[in-house]
Each structure stands twice: as C-alpha cells, then as structure tokens.
Amino acid sequence: MRRRRTECNRPGPGPRYSRVMSVLTVTGQGLYCPAGDFHIDPWAPVDRALITHGHADHARPGHRRYLATDTAAPVMRHRLGAIALDTIRYAETRRIGAASVSFHPAGHVPGSAQIRVEHKGEVWVVSGDYKPEPDGLSDPFEPVPCHTFISECTFGLPVFRWRPQAQVMAEIRDWWAENAARGRASLLGAYALGKAQRLLVGLGDGAGPGPILTHGAIEATCRVMRAQGIALPDTVPVTPETDPRAHPGALVLAPPSALGSAWARRFGQASTGLASGWMALRGVRRRRAADRGFVLSDHADWDGLNAAIRATGAERVLVTHGYTGPFRRWLAEQGYDAGIVATAWEGETTEGDAE
Ligand SMILES: [Zn+2]
Ligand SMILES: [Zn+2]
C-alpha cells in the first residue's frame, strides 16, 4: 500500500471543523480520546491503540498496547508479530478511563469494527472501513446510533455504485469458464486480506471449471483464518514446483502486484483480471495491466455511504479517507454539520491493493 503524507493534524478550514471535538480529537498520532487516553487507528506509535481492522493503513506497528476484536486478532498477530494485543467481542462494552467503548461489525473484512466511544452521554462512532452489503464472510455491517459519526469515504462520489455481489461473482465465473474453455488459466488480482477470501467464498463451491490456486501471500492469510475457524473453500497453494499443466481450468488468486510479475509468467498465456472498486474508473484497469476489471469493493459505494450515515441518526458527520472535500460539501448540502478529519496516511488509493 502506498503512503502519502497529507495535511497531518491540520484542522480543516472554516468553522465547520473547528468546533470543539469533545469525545475525540486529532493529535499528531491520529484520532485521540482524551477521556480514555487512547487513540483509534493511529498512524504513529502511541501508548494505547484501538484498531478497527488489520489492513496496514489502520493497524500500524509500534504501539505499546493494542485492542481489537477477537476475530481481527489472529490476522493482526500474523502481520504485526508479537504485539501486546487485548481483544474484545462485538457489542461488549469496556470502560477505558472515563470513556466507555464498544466494537460493532463494519462488514469490511472478517473482524472489522466500527468503534463506539461514549463520554458523559455523548456518543461518537468511528466507522473504520465499512461495507453495508453482506459478503457471506464478514459479520454484516450494523448501523450504530450516535451523535457524531466519523465516516470513511473512499468511494464518496456518485460515480461509484456497486452492483449486487452475486452479479459480479457470476461475471467472474463466466470469464473463468471462457478462459478454461480456451485452455487458459485465469489470474485474478485481489487484496490478500478480505477480498481474496470473499472471492473464494463466492467462487469456490466446486461449480467452477477448475481448482482455485493461491499465491503465497493469500494462502498465508487463508491459513490464519481457517485456523481461527472461518470456513473457506479448498485452495491449492502455488509453490516453485507448481506445474500449471497439472491444474487445467485453474483460477489463480494473487495480490494485484503479482500480476505481470515473474511469478505470474509460469502460467503462460493466462488471462488477467482485477477485482476492485477502482475498476469503476476508466483507465485504472489499463494502468494496472489487466485484461478484465471486475467492480467489487470491500467499501461502501455512494448509496451505501449515504444510507449508512442516515441510519446512525448523527447530526454531525466527519469524513476521512478518500473524496473528503466533495463528500463533505454534499453532506453539508443535506443539512449535516459536516467536517473533515485529515489523516497522515491515505493508505488506500488507486495505487493501493486494498479495495
Ligand atoms: Zn481496510
Ligand atoms: Zn482503510
């Protein structure tokens, strides 16, 4: 994931943001709760970090203490090593200092959470990354009533409207079957945490024209999830000894960065595809060197963002991650007290792998 430094820690322009941020504020490390003395998804090392999910732009190394859901924990340990990680179940309330916190399903990847923080009767919810459409893998997104909602808006423009997952899966199956009929492997680029397993669950029912093979990075994440009891269809890990001819009609899941690499060349004249929300934009697929783009995102689309925000009942919405400027303006036009939370890391961009 590419990181770009943006206006870290600088309040957005105008009175819309500079109102007192009572329950949460922003420090040089990230979103901070003074009442509980903790940060949420901080981008620089802190004493106590509450983490929404295991993607690298949210779960950074170097914090002294971590708190995440029990479902997110195994992948975080896999990625961050021996961290001091305490876990919490969805909807369990915990007192931290003078604040009470709870984690609620965000529907983004397994274990992903929105974090609810309450102090003196005022409730704030930090969405993390979220996806309202159930994906058959993650605990489904649940709206959490609050006064202030901090919402990601990775795809916060009206051009981003997803079709139902079942339709996209059918499209991918057709492409896979076509390639198999022509004697070609299908190389599908998908992020190793979340998207790859969602595709596995959607496509791995044995009805495809061949087996599903996995790149090492994806297989490693699958192994962690299987070990924690998440049911995933069978896969064949690709190793240096793997002979593609032994797996006719294969669908090969690999991180997008592996498409077009030496690793992919072993599959010869394969067809390449990418599954990402960014495939909704012309030009992105060409830049990423894929034959086919499938619009499949683990984030909310335009309608999903708007519906999720409405469902919280929040009067104030602070946006972060993505098209913050236009999305804030749109929300202000809808009557919300809307602002922007500037973050130091914009991890998930068109250049990133995560969507
Ligand atoms: Zn994420
Ligand atoms: Zn993210």
Short mmCIF file of N, CA, C and O in Angstrom, two decimals, residues 263-350:
data_model
loop_
_atom_site.label_atom_id
_atom_site.label_comp_id
_atom_site.label_asym_id
_atom_site.label_seq_id
_atom_site.Cartn_x
_atom_site.Cartn_y
_atom_site.Cartn_z
N TRP A 263 6.50 -14.00 -11.20
CA TRP A 263 5.70 -15.05 -10.55
C TRP A 263 4.56 -15.50 -11.46
O TRP A 263 4.25 -16.69 -11.56
N ALA A 264 3.93 -14.53 -12.13
CA ALA A 264 2.75 -14.85 -12.95
C ALA A 264 3.13 -15.53 -14.26
O ALA A 264 2.30 -16.20 -14.87
N ARG A 265 4.36 -15.38 -14.68
CA ARG A 265 4.75 -15.88 -16.00
C ARG A 265 4.65 -17.39 -16.13
O ARG A 265 4.49 -17.91 -17.22
N ARG A 266 4.74 -18.08 -15.02
CA ARG A 266 4.67 -19.55 -15.07
C ARG A 266 3.33 -20.03 -15.65
O ARG A 266 3.23 -21.15 -16.11
N PHE A 267 2.32 -19.16 -15.61
CA PHE A 267 1.01 -19.57 -16.11
C PHE A 267 0.84 -19.29 -17.60
O PHE A 267 -0.24 -19.47 -18.16
N GLY A 268 1.91 -18.85 -18.25
CA GLY A 268 1.91 -18.70 -19.70
C GLY A 268 0.88 -17.71 -20.18
O GLY A 268 0.74 -16.62 -19.63
N GLN A 269 0.12 -18.12 -21.21
CA GLN A 269 -0.87 -17.22 -21.82
C GLN A 269 -2.15 -17.15 -21.00
O GLN A 269 -3.21 -17.50 -21.48
N ALA A 270 -2.01 -16.68 -19.78
CA ALA A 270 -3.20 -16.60 -18.92
C ALA A 270 -3.96 -15.32 -19.20
O ALA A 270 -3.40 -14.35 -19.71
N SER A 271 -5.23 -15.31 -18.85
CA SER A 271 -5.99 -14.07 -18.88
C SER A 271 -5.91 -13.46 -17.48
O SER A 271 -5.96 -14.17 -16.48
N THR A 272 -5.78 -12.13 -17.42
CA THR A 272 -5.65 -11.48 -16.11
C THR A 272 -6.87 -10.61 -15.82
O THR A 272 -7.39 -9.94 -16.70
N GLY A 273 -7.30 -10.63 -14.57
CA GLY A 273 -8.42 -9.80 -14.14
C GLY A 273 -8.11 -9.16 -12.80
O GLY A 273 -7.21 -9.60 -12.09
N LEU A 274 -8.83 -8.10 -12.49
CA LEU A 274 -8.67 -7.42 -11.21
C LEU A 274 -10.03 -7.21 -10.59
O LEU A 274 -10.97 -6.80 -11.29
N ALA A 275 -10.16 -7.48 -9.30
CA ALA A 275 -11.41 -7.25 -8.60
C ALA A 275 -11.21 -6.10 -7.63
O ALA A 275 -10.54 -6.24 -6.61
N SER A 276 -11.77 -4.95 -7.95
CA SER A 276 -11.56 -3.75 -7.13
C SER A 276 -12.62 -2.71 -7.44
O SER A 276 -13.09 -2.61 -8.58
N GLY A 277 -12.97 -1.93 -6.44
CA GLY A 277 -13.89 -0.82 -6.66
C GLY A 277 -13.35 0.17 -7.68
O GLY A 277 -14.11 0.82 -8.40
N TRP A 278 -12.03 0.28 -7.75
CA TRP A 278 -11.42 1.23 -8.68
C TRP A 278 -11.64 0.85 -10.13
O TRP A 278 -11.43 1.66 -11.03
N MET A 279 -12.06 -0.40 -10.36
CA MET A 279 -12.33 -0.82 -11.74
C MET A 279 -13.53 -0.06 -12.33
O MET A 279 -13.78 -0.11 -13.52
N ALA A 280 -14.26 0.67 -11.46
CA ALA A 280 -15.35 1.50 -11.96
C ALA A 280 -14.81 2.72 -12.72
O ALA A 280 -15.55 3.38 -13.44
N LEU A 281 -13.55 3.02 -12.54
CA LEU A 281 -12.95 4.17 -13.22
C LEU A 281 -12.23 3.71 -14.48
O LEU A 281 -11.40 2.82 -14.43
N ARG A 282 -12.55 4.35 -15.58
CA ARG A 282 -11.82 4.05 -16.81
C ARG A 282 -10.35 4.40 -16.61
O ARG A 282 -10.02 5.35 -15.95
N GLY A 283 -9.50 3.62 -17.22
CA GLY A 283 -8.08 3.98 -17.17
C GLY A 283 -7.32 3.23 -16.09
O GLY A 283 -6.17 2.90 -16.28
N VAL A 284 -7.98 2.96 -14.98
CA VAL A 284 -7.28 2.29 -13.89
C VAL A 284 -6.88 0.87 -14.31
O VAL A 284 -5.76 0.43 -14.09
N ARG A 285 -7.83 0.18 -14.96
CA ARG A 285 -7.54 -1.20 -15.36
C ARG A 285 -6.36 -1.25 -16.32
O ARG A 285 -5.47 -2.08 -16.20
N ARG A 286 -6.34 -0.29 -17.25
CA ARG A 286 -5.25 -0.27 -18.23
C ARG A 286 -3.91 -0.05 -17.52
O ARG A 286 -2.93 -0.73 -17.80
N ARG A 287 -3.92 0.88 -16.58
CA ARG A 287 -2.67 1.16 -15.85
C ARG A 287 -2.21 -0.05 -15.06
O ARG A 287 -1.04 -0.24 -14.84
N ARG A 288 -3.16 -0.85 -14.61
CA ARG A 288 -2.80 -2.00 -13.78
C ARG A 288 -2.58 -3.26 -14.60
O ARG A 288 -2.43 -4.33 -14.06
N ALA A 289 -2.56 -3.12 -15.92
CA ALA A 289 -2.18 -4.23 -16.79
C ALA A 289 -3.05 -5.47 -16.64
O ALA A 289 -2.55 -6.58 -16.51
N ALA A 290 -4.36 -5.29 -16.62
CA ALA A 290 -5.25 -6.45 -16.56
C ALA A 290 -6.14 -6.48 -17.80
O ALA A 290 -6.47 -5.44 -18.35
N ASP A 291 -6.52 -7.71 -18.22
CA ASP A 291 -7.43 -7.83 -19.37
C ASP A 291 -8.85 -7.46 -18.98
O ASP A 291 -9.60 -6.92 -19.78
N ARG A 292 -9.20 -7.82 -17.77
CA ARG A 292 -10.59 -7.59 -17.32
C ARG A 292 -10.63 -6.93 -15.94
O ARG A 292 -9.80 -7.22 -15.08
N GLY A 293 -11.59 -6.05 -15.77
CA GLY A 293 -11.78 -5.44 -14.46
C GLY A 293 -13.15 -5.83 -13.91
O GLY A 293 -14.15 -5.77 -14.63
N PHE A 294 -13.20 -6.25 -12.68
CA PHE A 294 -14.47 -6.58 -12.03
C PHE A 294 -14.68 -5.59 -10.88
O PHE A 294 -13.82 -5.46 -10.00
N VAL A 295 -15.80 -4.90 -10.91
CA VAL A 295 -16.05 -3.86 -9.90
C VAL A 295 -16.57 -4.53 -8.63
O VAL A 295 -17.76 -4.84 -8.52
N LEU A 296 -15.66 -4.79 -7.73
CA LEU A 296 -16.02 -5.45 -6.47
C LEU A 296 -15.20 -4.79 -5.36
O LEU A 296 -13.97 -4.88 -5.35
N SER A 297 -15.88 -4.12 -4.46
CA SER A 297 -15.17 -3.38 -3.41
C SER A 297 -15.57 -3.84 -2.02
O SER A 297 -16.70 -4.26 -1.80
N ASP A 298 -14.65 -3.74 -1.09
CA ASP A 298 -14.95 -4.01 0.31
C ASP A 298 -15.32 -2.74 1.06
O ASP A 298 -15.37 -2.72 2.29
N HIS A 299 -15.56 -1.67 0.29
CA HIS A 299 -16.01 -0.40 0.89
C HIS A 299 -17.44 -0.10 0.45
O HIS A 299 -17.94 -0.66 -0.53
N ALA A 300 -18.06 0.85 1.15
CA ALA A 300 -19.39 1.31 0.77
C ALA A 300 -19.31 2.10 -0.53
O ALA A 300 -18.34 2.81 -0.78
N ASP A 301 -20.34 1.96 -1.37
CA ASP A 301 -20.43 2.83 -2.54
C ASP A 301 -21.18 4.10 -2.15
O ASP A 301 -21.50 4.32 -0.96
N TRP A 302 -21.48 4.92 -3.13
CA TRP A 302 -22.14 6.21 -2.86
C TRP A 302 -23.45 6.03 -2.09
O TRP A 302 -23.67 6.66 -1.05
N ASP A 303 -24.29 5.14 -2.58
CA ASP A 303 -25.57 4.92 -1.89
C ASP A 303 -25.36 4.30 -0.51
O ASP A 303 -26.07 4.62 0.44
N GLY A 304 -24.39 3.40 -0.43
CA GLY A 304 -24.10 2.75 0.85
C GLY A 304 -23.63 3.74 1.90
O GLY A 304 -24.04 3.67 3.07
N LEU A 305 -22.78 4.67 1.50
CA LEU A 305 -22.30 5.70 2.43
C LEU A 305 -23.47 6.53 2.94
O LEU A 305 -23.63 6.76 4.14
N ASN A 306 -24.29 6.98 2.00
CA ASN A 306 -25.41 7.85 2.38
C ASN A 306 -26.40 7.13 3.29
O ASN A 306 -26.88 7.70 4.27
N ALA A 307 -26.70 5.87 2.95
CA ALA A 307 -27.65 5.11 3.76
C ALA A 307 -27.08 4.84 5.15
O ALA A 307 -27.78 4.94 6.16
N ALA A 308 -25.80 4.51 5.19
CA ALA A 308 -25.17 4.21 6.49
C ALA A 308 -25.17 5.44 7.38
O ALA A 308 -25.43 5.35 8.59
N ILE A 309 -24.87 6.57 6.80
CA ILE A 309 -24.83 7.81 7.57
C ILE A 309 -26.22 8.15 8.11
O ILE A 309 -26.39 8.47 9.28
N ARG A 310 -27.22 8.03 7.23
CA ARG A 310 -28.60 8.29 7.67
C ARG A 310 -28.97 7.39 8.84
O ARG A 310 -29.59 7.81 9.80
N ALA A 311 -28.59 6.12 8.72
CA ALA A 311 -29.01 5.13 9.72
C ALA A 311 -28.41 5.39 11.11
O ALA A 311 -28.94 4.91 12.11
N THR A 312 -27.32 6.14 11.19
CA THR A 312 -26.75 6.42 12.51
C THR A 312 -27.57 7.47 13.26
O THR A 312 -27.46 7.58 14.48
N GLY A 313 -28.34 8.27 12.52
CA GLY A 313 -29.07 9.36 13.14
C GLY A 313 -28.16 10.51 13.58
O GLY A 313 -28.60 11.41 14.30
N ALA A 314 -26.91 10.47 13.19
CA ALA A 314 -25.95 11.50 13.62
C ALA A 314 -26.29 12.86 13.02
O ALA A 314 -26.79 12.95 11.91
N GLU A 315 -26.03 13.91 13.82
CA GLU A 315 -26.20 15.27 13.31
C GLU A 315 -24.90 15.76 12.70
O GLU A 315 -24.88 16.55 11.79
N ARG A 316 -23.83 15.27 13.27
CA ARG A 316 -22.53 15.70 12.77
C ARG A 316 -21.79 14.52 12.13
O ARG A 316 -21.74 13.43 12.70
N VAL A 317 -21.25 14.76 10.95
CA VAL A 317 -20.51 13.72 10.25
C VAL A 317 -19.15 14.28 9.86
O VAL A 317 -19.06 15.33 9.22
N LEU A 318 -18.11 13.60 10.30
CA LEU A 318 -16.75 13.99 9.91
C LEU A 318 -16.24 12.93 8.96
O LEU A 318 -16.36 11.73 9.23
N VAL A 319 -15.71 13.36 7.81
CA VAL A 319 -15.31 12.38 6.80
C VAL A 319 -13.79 12.28 6.72
O VAL A 319 -13.06 13.23 7.02
N THR A 320 -13.35 11.12 6.30
CA THR A 320 -11.92 10.83 6.25
C THR A 320 -11.67 9.77 5.18
O THR A 320 -12.60 9.12 4.72
N HIS A 321 -10.43 9.62 4.72
CA HIS A 321 -10.08 8.58 3.75
C HIS A 321 -10.84 8.73 2.43
O HIS A 321 -11.92 8.16 2.26
N GLY A 322 -10.32 9.39 1.47
CA GLY A 322 -10.94 9.38 0.15
C GLY A 322 -11.35 10.75 -0.33
O GLY A 322 -10.61 11.72 -0.15
N TYR A 323 -12.55 10.81 -0.92
CA TYR A 323 -13.02 12.05 -1.55
C TYR A 323 -13.63 12.98 -0.49
O TYR A 323 -14.82 13.32 -0.54
N THR A 324 -12.81 13.37 0.48
CA THR A 324 -13.33 14.09 1.65
C THR A 324 -13.93 15.44 1.28
O THR A 324 -14.97 15.81 1.81
N GLY A 325 -13.29 16.19 0.37
CA GLY A 325 -13.77 17.53 0.04
C GLY A 325 -15.17 17.51 -0.54
O GLY A 325 -16.12 18.09 0.03
N PRO A 326 -15.35 16.85 -1.69
CA PRO A 326 -16.69 16.82 -2.28
C PRO A 326 -17.73 16.13 -1.40
O PRO A 326 -18.89 16.54 -1.37
N PHE A 327 -17.30 15.10 -0.68
CA PHE A 327 -18.29 14.38 0.13
C PHE A 327 -18.74 15.24 1.30
O PHE A 327 -19.92 15.26 1.66
N ARG A 328 -17.81 15.99 1.89
CA ARG A 328 -18.20 16.89 2.98
C ARG A 328 -19.19 17.95 2.48
O ARG A 328 -20.19 18.22 3.13
N ARG A 329 -18.91 18.50 1.29
CA ARG A 329 -19.81 19.51 0.73
C ARG A 329 -21.21 18.94 0.52
O ARG A 329 -22.21 19.56 0.83
N TRP A 330 -21.26 17.74 -0.04
CA TRP A 330 -22.54 17.08 -0.27
C TRP A 330 -23.31 16.91 1.03
O TRP A 330 -24.51 17.20 1.12
N LEU A 331 -22.62 16.45 2.08
CA LEU A 331 -23.30 16.23 3.37
C LEU A 331 -23.79 17.56 3.95
O LEU A 331 -24.89 17.63 4.50
N ALA A 332 -22.98 18.60 3.81
CA ALA A 332 -23.39 19.92 4.31
C ALA A 332 -24.65 20.37 3.57
O ALA A 332 -25.58 20.92 4.18
N GLU A 333 -24.72 20.11 2.27
CA GLU A 333 -25.91 20.47 1.50
C GLU A 333 -27.14 19.69 1.98
O GLU A 333 -28.26 20.15 1.84
N GLN A 334 -26.91 18.50 2.51
CA GLN A 334 -28.02 17.69 3.02
C GLN A 334 -28.41 18.09 4.44
O GLN A 334 -29.27 17.46 5.05
N GLY A 335 -27.73 19.11 4.97
CA GLY A 335 -28.12 19.61 6.29
C GLY A 335 -27.29 19.09 7.44
O GLY A 335 -27.57 19.39 8.60
N TYR A 336 -26.28 18.29 7.15
CA TYR A 336 -25.44 17.79 8.24
C TYR A 336 -24.42 18.84 8.65
O TYR A 336 -23.98 19.65 7.83
N ASP A 337 -24.06 18.81 9.90
CA ASP A 337 -22.89 19.55 10.36
C ASP A 337 -21.70 18.69 9.93
O ASP A 337 -21.42 17.67 10.55
N ALA A 338 -21.06 19.06 8.84
CA ALA A 338 -20.08 18.15 8.22
C ALA A 338 -18.68 18.73 8.25
O ALA A 338 -18.49 19.93 8.04
N GLY A 339 -17.71 17.88 8.51
CA GLY A 339 -16.32 18.32 8.55
C GLY A 339 -15.40 17.24 8.01
O GLY A 339 -15.84 16.17 7.60
N ILE A 340 -14.12 17.55 8.01
CA ILE A 340 -13.12 16.62 7.51
C ILE A 340 -12.12 16.31 8.62
O ILE A 340 -11.71 17.20 9.33
N VAL A 341 -11.78 15.05 8.78
CA VAL A 341 -10.67 14.68 9.65
C VAL A 341 -9.49 14.37 8.75
O VAL A 341 -9.51 13.40 7.99
N ALA A 342 -8.49 15.21 8.80
CA ALA A 342 -7.31 14.99 7.96
C ALA A 342 -6.48 13.86 8.56
O ALA A 342 -6.27 13.82 9.78
N THR A 343 -6.03 12.94 7.72
CA THR A 343 -5.19 11.86 8.23
C THR A 343 -3.83 11.94 7.57
O THR A 343 -3.68 12.46 6.47
N ALA A 344 -2.84 11.43 8.26
CA ALA A 344 -1.49 11.47 7.72
C ALA A 344 -1.29 10.42 6.65
O ALA A 344 -0.51 10.58 5.74
N TRP A 345 -2.04 9.32 6.80
CA TRP A 345 -1.86 8.24 5.84
C TRP A 345 -3.10 8.12 4.99
O TRP A 345 -4.18 7.94 5.49
N GLU A 346 -2.92 8.22 3.71
CA GLU A 346 -4.01 7.89 2.80
C GLU A 346 -3.60 6.56 2.19
O GLU A 346 -2.98 6.51 1.15
N GLY A 347 -3.91 5.49 2.90
CA GLY A 347 -3.36 4.19 2.51
C GLY A 347 -4.00 3.58 1.29
O GLY A 347 -3.35 2.93 0.50
N GLU A 348 -5.30 3.79 1.14
CA GLU A 348 -5.99 3.04 0.12
C GLU A 348 -6.37 3.97 -1.04
O GLU A 348 -7.37 4.64 -1.03
N THR A 349 -5.52 4.05 -1.99
CA THR A 349 -5.72 4.91 -3.15
C THR A 349 -5.83 4.02 -4.37
O THR A 349 -5.82 2.81 -4.27
N THR A 350 -5.94 4.64 -5.53
CA THR A 350 -6.00 3.83 -6.75
C THR A 350 -4.74 3.01 -6.90
O THR A 350 -4.71 2.02 -7.60
#
